[in-house]
Short mmCIF file of C-alpha atoms in Angstrom, two decimals:
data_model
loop_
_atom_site.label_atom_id
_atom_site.label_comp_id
_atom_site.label_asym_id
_atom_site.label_seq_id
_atom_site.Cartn_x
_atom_site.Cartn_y
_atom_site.Cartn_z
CA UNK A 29 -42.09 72.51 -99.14
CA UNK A 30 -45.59 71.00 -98.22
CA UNK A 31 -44.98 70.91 -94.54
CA UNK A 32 -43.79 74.95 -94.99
CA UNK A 33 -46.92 75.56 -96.19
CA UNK A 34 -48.91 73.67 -94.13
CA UNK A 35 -46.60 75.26 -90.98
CA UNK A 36 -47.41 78.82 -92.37
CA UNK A 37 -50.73 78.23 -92.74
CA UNK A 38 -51.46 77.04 -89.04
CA UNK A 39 -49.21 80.09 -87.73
CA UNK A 40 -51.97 82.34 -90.15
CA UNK A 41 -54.54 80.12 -88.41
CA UNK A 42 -53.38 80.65 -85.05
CA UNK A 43 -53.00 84.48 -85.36
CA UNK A 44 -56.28 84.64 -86.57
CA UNK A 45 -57.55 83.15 -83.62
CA UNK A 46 -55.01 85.03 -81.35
CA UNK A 47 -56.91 88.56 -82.55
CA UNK A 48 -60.06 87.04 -82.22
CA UNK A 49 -59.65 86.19 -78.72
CA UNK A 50 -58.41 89.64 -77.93
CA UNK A 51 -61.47 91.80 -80.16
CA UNK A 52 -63.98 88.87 -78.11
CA UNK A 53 -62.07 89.98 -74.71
CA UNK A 54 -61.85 93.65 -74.93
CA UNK A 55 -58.69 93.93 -75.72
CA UNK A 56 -58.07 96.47 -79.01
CA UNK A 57 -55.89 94.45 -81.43
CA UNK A 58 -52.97 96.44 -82.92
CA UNK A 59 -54.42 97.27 -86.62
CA UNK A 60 -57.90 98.34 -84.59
CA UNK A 61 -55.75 100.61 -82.38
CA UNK A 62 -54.49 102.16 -85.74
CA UNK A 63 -57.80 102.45 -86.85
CA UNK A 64 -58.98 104.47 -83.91
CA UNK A 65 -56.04 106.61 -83.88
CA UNK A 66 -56.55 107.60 -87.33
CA UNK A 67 -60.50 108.57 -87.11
CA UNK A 68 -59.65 110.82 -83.92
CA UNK A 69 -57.24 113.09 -86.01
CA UNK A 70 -60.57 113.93 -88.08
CA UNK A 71 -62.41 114.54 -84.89
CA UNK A 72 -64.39 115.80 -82.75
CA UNK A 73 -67.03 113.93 -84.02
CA UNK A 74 -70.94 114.03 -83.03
CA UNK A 75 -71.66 110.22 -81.97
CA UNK A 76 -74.98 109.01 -83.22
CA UNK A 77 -76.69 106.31 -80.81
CA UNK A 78 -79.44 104.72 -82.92
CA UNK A 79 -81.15 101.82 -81.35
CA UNK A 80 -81.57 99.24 -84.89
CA UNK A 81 -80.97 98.94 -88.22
CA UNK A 82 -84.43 100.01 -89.19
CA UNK A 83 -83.89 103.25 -87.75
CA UNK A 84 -80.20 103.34 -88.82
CA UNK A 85 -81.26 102.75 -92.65
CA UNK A 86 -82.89 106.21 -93.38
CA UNK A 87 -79.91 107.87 -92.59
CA UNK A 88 -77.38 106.08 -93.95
CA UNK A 89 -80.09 106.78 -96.98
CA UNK A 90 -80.99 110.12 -96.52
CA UNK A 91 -79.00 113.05 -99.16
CA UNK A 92 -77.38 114.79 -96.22
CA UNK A 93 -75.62 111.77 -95.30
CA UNK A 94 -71.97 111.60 -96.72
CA UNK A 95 -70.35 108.31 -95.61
CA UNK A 96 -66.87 108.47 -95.06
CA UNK A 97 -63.87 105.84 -96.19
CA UNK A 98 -63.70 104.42 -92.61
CA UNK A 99 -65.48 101.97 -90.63
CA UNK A 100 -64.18 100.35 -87.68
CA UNK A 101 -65.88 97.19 -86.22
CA UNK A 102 -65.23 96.90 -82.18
CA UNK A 103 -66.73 94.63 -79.50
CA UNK A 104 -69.73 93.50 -81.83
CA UNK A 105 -70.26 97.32 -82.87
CA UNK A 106 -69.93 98.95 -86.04
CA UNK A 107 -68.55 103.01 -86.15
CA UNK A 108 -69.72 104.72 -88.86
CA UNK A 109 -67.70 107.71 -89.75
CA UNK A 110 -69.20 110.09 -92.52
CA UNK A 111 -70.65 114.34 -92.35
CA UNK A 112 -73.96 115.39 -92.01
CA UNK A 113 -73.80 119.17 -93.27
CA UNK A 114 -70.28 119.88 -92.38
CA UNK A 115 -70.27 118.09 -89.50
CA UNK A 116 -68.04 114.66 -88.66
CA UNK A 117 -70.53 112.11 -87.36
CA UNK A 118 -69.81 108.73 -86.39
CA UNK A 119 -72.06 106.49 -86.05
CA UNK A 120 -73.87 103.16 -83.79
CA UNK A 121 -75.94 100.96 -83.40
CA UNK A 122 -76.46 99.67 -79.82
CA UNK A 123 -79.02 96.77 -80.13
CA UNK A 124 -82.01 96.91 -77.40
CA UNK A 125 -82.74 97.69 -74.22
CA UNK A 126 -80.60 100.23 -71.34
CA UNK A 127 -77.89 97.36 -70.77
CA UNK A 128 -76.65 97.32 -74.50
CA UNK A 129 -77.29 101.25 -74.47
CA UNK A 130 -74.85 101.90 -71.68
CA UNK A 131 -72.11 99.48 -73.37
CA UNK A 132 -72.25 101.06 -76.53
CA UNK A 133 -71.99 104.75 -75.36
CA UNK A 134 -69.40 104.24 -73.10
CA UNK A 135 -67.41 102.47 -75.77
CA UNK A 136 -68.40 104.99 -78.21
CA UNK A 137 -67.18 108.12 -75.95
CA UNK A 138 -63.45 105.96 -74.70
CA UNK A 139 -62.43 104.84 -78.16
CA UNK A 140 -63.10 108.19 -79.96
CA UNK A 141 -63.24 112.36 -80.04
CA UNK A 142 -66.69 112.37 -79.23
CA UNK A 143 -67.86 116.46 -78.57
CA UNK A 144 -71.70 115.31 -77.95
CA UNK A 145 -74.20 112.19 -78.65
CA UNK A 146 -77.66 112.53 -80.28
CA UNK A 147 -80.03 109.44 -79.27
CA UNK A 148 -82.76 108.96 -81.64
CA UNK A 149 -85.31 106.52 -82.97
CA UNK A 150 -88.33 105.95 -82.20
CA UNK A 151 -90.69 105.83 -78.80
CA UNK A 152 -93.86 104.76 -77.33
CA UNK A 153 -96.24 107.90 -76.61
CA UNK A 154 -97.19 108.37 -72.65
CA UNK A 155 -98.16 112.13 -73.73
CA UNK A 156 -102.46 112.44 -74.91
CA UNK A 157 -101.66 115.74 -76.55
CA UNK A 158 -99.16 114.53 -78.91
CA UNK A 159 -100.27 112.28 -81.68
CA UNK A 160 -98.03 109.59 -84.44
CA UNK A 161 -95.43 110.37 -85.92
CA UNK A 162 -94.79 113.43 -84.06
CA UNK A 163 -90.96 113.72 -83.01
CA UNK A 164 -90.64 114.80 -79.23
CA UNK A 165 -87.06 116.29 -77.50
CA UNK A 166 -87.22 115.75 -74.14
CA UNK A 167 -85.52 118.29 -71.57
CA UNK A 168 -85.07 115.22 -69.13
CA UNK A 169 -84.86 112.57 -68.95
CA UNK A 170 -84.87 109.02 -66.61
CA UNK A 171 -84.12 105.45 -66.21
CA UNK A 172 -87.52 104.53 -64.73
CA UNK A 173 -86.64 100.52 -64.24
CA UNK A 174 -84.64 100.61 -60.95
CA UNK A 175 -87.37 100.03 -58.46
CA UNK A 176 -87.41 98.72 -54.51
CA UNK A 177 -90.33 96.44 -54.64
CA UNK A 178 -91.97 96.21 -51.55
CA UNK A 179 -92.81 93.39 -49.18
CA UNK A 180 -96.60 92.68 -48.22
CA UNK A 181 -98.56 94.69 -45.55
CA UNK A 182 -95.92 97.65 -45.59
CA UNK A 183 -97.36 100.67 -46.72
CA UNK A 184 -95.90 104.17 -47.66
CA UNK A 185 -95.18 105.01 -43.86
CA UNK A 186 -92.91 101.74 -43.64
CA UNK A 187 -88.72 102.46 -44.33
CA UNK A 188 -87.80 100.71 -47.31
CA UNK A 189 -84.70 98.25 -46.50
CA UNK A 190 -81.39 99.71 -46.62
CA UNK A 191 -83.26 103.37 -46.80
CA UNK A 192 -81.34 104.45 -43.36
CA UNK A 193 -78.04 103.86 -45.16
CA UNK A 194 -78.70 106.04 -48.39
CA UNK A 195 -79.25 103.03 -50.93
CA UNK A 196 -83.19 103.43 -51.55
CA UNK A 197 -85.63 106.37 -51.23
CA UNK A 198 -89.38 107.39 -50.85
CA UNK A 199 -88.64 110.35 -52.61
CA UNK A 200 -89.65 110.21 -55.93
CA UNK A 201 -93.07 108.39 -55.24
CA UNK A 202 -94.56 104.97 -55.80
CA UNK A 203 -96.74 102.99 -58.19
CA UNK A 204 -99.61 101.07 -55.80
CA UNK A 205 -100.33 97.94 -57.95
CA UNK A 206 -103.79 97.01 -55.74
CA UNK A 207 -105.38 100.53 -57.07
CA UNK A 208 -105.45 98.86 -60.81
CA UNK A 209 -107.37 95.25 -59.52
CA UNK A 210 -110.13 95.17 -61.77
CA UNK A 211 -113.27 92.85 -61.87
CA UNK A 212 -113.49 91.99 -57.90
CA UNK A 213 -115.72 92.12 -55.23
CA UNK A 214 -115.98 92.34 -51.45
CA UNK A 215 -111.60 92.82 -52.01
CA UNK A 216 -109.90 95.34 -49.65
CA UNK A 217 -108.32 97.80 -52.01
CA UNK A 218 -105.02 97.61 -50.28
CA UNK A 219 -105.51 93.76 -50.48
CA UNK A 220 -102.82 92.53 -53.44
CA UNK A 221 -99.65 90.91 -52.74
CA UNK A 222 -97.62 92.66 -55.11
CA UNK A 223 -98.25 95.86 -52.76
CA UNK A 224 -95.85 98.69 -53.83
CA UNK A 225 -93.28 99.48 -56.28
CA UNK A 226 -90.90 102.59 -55.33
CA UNK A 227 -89.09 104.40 -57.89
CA UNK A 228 -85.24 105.09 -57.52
CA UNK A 229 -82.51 107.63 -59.23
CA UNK A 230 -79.57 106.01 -60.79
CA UNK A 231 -76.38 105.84 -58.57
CA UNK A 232 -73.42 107.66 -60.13
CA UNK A 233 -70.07 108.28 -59.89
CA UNK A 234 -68.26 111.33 -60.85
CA UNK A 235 -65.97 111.31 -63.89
CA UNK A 236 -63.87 114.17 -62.52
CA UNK A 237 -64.08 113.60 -58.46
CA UNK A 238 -63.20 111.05 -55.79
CA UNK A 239 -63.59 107.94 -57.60
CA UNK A 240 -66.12 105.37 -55.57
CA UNK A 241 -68.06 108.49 -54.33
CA UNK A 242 -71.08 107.73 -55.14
CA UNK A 243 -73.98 110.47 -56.48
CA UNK A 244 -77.68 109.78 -57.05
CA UNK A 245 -79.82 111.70 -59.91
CA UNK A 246 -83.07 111.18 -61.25
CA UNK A 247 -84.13 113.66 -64.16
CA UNK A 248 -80.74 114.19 -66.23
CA UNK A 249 -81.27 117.30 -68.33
CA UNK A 250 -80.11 117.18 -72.06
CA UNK A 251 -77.53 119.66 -72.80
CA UNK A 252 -79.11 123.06 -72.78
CA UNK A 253 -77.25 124.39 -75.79
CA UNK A 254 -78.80 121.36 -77.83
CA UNK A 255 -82.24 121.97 -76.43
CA UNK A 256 -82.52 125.95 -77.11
CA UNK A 257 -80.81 124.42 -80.81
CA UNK A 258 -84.00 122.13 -81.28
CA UNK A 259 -86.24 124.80 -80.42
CA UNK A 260 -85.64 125.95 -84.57
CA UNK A 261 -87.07 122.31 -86.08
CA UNK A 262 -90.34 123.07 -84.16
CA UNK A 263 -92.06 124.11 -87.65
CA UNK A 264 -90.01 121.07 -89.42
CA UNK A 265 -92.53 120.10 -92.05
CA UNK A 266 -92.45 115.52 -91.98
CA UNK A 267 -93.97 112.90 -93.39
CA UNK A 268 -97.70 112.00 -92.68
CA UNK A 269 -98.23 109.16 -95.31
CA UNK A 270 -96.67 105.57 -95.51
CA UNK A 271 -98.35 105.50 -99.36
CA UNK A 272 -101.40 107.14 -100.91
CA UNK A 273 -103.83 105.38 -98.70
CA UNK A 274 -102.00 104.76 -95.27
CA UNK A 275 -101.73 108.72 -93.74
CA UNK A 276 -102.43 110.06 -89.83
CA UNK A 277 -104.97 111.59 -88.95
CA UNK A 278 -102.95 114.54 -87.55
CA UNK A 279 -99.96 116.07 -89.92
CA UNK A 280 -96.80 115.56 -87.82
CA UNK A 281 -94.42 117.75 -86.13
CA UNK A 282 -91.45 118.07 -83.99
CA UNK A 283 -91.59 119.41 -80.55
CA UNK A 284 -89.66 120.16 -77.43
CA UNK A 285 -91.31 118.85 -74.32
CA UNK A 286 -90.58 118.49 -70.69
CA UNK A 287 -89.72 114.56 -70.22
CA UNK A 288 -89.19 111.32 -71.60
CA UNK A 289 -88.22 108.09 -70.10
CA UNK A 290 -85.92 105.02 -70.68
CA UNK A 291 -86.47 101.67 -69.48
CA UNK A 292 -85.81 98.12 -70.62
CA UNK A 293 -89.62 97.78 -70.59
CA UNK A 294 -91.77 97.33 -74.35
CA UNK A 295 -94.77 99.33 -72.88
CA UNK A 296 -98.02 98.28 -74.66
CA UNK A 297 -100.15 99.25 -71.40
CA UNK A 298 -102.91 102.01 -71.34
CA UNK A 299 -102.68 101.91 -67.38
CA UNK A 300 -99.07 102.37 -66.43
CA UNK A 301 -98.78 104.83 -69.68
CA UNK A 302 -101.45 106.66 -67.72
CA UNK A 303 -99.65 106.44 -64.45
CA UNK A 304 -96.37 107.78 -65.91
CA UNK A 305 -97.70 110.49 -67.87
CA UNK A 306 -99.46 111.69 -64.75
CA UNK A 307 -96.84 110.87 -62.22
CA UNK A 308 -93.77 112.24 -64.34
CA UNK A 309 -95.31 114.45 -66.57
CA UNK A 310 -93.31 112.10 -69.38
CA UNK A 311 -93.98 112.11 -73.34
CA UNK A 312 -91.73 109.62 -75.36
CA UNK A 313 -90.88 106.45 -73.38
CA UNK A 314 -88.21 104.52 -74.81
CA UNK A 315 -85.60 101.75 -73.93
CA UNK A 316 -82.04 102.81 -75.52
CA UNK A 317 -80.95 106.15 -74.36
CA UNK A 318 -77.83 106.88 -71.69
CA UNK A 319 -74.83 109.32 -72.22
CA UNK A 320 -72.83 111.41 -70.01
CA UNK A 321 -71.73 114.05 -72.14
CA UNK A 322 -73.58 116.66 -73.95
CA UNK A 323 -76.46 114.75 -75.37
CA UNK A 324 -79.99 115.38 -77.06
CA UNK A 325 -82.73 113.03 -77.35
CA UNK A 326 -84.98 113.15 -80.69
CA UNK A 327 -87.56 110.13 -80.52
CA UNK A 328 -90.50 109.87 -82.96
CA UNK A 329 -93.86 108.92 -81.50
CA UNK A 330 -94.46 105.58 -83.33
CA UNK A 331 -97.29 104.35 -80.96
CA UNK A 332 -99.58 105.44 -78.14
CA UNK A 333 -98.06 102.97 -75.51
CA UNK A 334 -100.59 100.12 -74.88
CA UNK A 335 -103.32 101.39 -77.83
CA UNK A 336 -104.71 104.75 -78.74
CA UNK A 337 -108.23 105.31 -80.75
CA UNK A 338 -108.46 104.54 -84.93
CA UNK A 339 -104.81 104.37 -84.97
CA UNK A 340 -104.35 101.48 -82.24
CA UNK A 341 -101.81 99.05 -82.07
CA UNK A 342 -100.16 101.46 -84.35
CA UNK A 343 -96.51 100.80 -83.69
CA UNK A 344 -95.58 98.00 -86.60
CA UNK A 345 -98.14 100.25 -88.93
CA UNK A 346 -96.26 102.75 -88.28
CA UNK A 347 -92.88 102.36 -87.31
CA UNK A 348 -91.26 102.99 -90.59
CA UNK A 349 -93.19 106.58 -90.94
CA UNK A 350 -91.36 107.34 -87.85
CA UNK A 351 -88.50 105.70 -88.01
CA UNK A 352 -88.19 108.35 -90.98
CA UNK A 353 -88.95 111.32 -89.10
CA UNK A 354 -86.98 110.83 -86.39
CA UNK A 355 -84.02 110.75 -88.86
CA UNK A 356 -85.20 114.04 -90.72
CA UNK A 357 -85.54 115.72 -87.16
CA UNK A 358 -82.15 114.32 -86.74
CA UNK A 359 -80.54 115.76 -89.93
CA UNK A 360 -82.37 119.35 -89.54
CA UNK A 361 -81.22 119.61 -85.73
CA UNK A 362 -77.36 118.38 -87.11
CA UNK A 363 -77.71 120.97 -89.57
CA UNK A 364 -78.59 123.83 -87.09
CA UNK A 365 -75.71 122.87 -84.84
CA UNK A 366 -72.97 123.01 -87.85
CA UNK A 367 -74.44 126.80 -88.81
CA UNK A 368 -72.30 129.28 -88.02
CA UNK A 369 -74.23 130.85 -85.17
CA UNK A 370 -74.30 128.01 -83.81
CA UNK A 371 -70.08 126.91 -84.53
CA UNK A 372 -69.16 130.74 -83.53
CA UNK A 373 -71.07 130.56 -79.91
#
């Protein structure tokens, strides 16, 4: 009888392991695939891609959120399922930075009935006429971290390698590092080692085409119907106090504007948030946003990247205040999109 037990018991143990293995190597264990099959017969669902918990935790607070029976761990994610309004959300957290963003859209949009993603969290500020806690919506958007770096004494007449082939371009435009040396004398301006940085698009690949036929884009526009949606939470009243004695100097407000910017870059630098803003034309810069369905982007200002005036360093004063109005903006824009204008067009 003891060595029954002790047999069952190591065939429990080894199963265990068995569907460990698989979840740890991609492979969807038979009580997940069940899982999954059962949340897309409530579907479509709107994904939500939130960056971290701190940014997760006022919605999964907030009245309008109604969490669901279901949650379905995957891959080191968590899927939320639950309704905003009378919409099906489901919900994710994807960690930091562009890598873990891509990962956890992509396995958000295969595993379930995904209609459309909404990004948000919070952002560094490129943008001098927007202030804290102000939520910007980007039109566009780019992945401004794929650079060709180039070598010493070649200028902006000079091909970059593997240009004549299609790989790199000179079309978007350059950052030239020796124009920021400060605090030198008798220095040729053109004089610095790290010479020029060139700015790429992303390579893609149609989903619905000639697979291995490669595309290039730079500014990916948000889905149009979402945008002219967000236009309605421009006169969203949000919070302008962290307590009775911590408030901005400016009361907050949500607003559509022309570009924002992901990168798996923590910018905290008054000069290259200067460069971007007047190279791009770019308001929230962020690290965690990437879809390629219909997607919106709502990112609180939580910080002027790299300091701003009585509110610098603001972003860990801060970050809570808009960590909060992102989610509002979030809830109000969900709202909008479940009306039925909005369901009947």
């Amino acid at each position: 009888m003891a060595i029954s037990k002790l047999f069952l018991s190591l065939v429990l143990v080894f199963l265990v392991l068995i569907t460990t293995l698989e979840e740890a190597n991609g492979a969807i264990s038979g009580k997940t695939r069940k899982l999954i099959d059962m949340a897309n017969k409530k579907g479509p669902y709107l994904g939500l891609v939130i960056p971290n918990l701190f940014e997760m935790n006022p919605l999964l607070q907030h009245p309008s959120y109604k969490p669901g029976d279901l949650t379905i761990d995957y891959a080191g994610r968590r899927f939320r399922f639950g309704h905003i309004d009378n919409q099906p959300v489901v919900l994710v957290m994807t960690g930091l930075a562009m890598l873990n963003a891509g990962i956890t859209t992509q396995l958000l949009l295969a595993l379930f009935n995904v209609k459309g993603v909404v990004h948000y969290g919070i952002a560094g500020n490129a943008n001098p006429s927007l202030n804290i806690g102000d939520v910007a919506i980007p039109q566009y958007c780019a992945h401004t971290a794929l650079w060709n770096w180039q070598r010493y004494g070649d200028g902006a007449e000079n091909e970059l390698p593997l240009e004549v082939n299609g790989d790199y371009t000179r079309d978007i435009g350059y950052l030239k590092i020796s124009e920021y040396n400060v605090n030198v004398t008798n220095c040729n301006s053109h004089n610095n080692l790290l010479n020029n940085i060139w700015y790429q698009p992303e390579e893609v690949f149609p989903v619905f085409g000639t697979p291995e036929e490669r595309q290039h884009i730079s500014w990916v526009p948000v889905d149009p119907r979402y945008y002219a949606i967000a236009k309605k939470l421009e006169g969203l009243k949000l919070e302008g106090c962290l307590n009775a004695t911590t408030c901005l100097s400016h009361p907050p407000k949500a607003t559509r504007v022309h570009r924002g910017t992901s990168a798996s870059i923590y910018l905290d630098n008054a000069a290259y948030r200067s460069f971007i803003y007047n190279k791009f034309d770019v308001s929230p810069v962020e690290m965690e946003s990437a879809a390629n369905v219909p997607y919106i982007i709502i990112r609180a200002l939580s910080d002027m990247a790299g300091g701003g005036t009585s509110e610098s360093n603001e972003a860990s004063t801060f970050i809570t205040l808009a960590a909060t109005n992102s989610v509002e903006v979030t809830v109000q824009f969900i709202k909008q999109l479940s009306s039925k204008k909005y369901q009947d067009a």
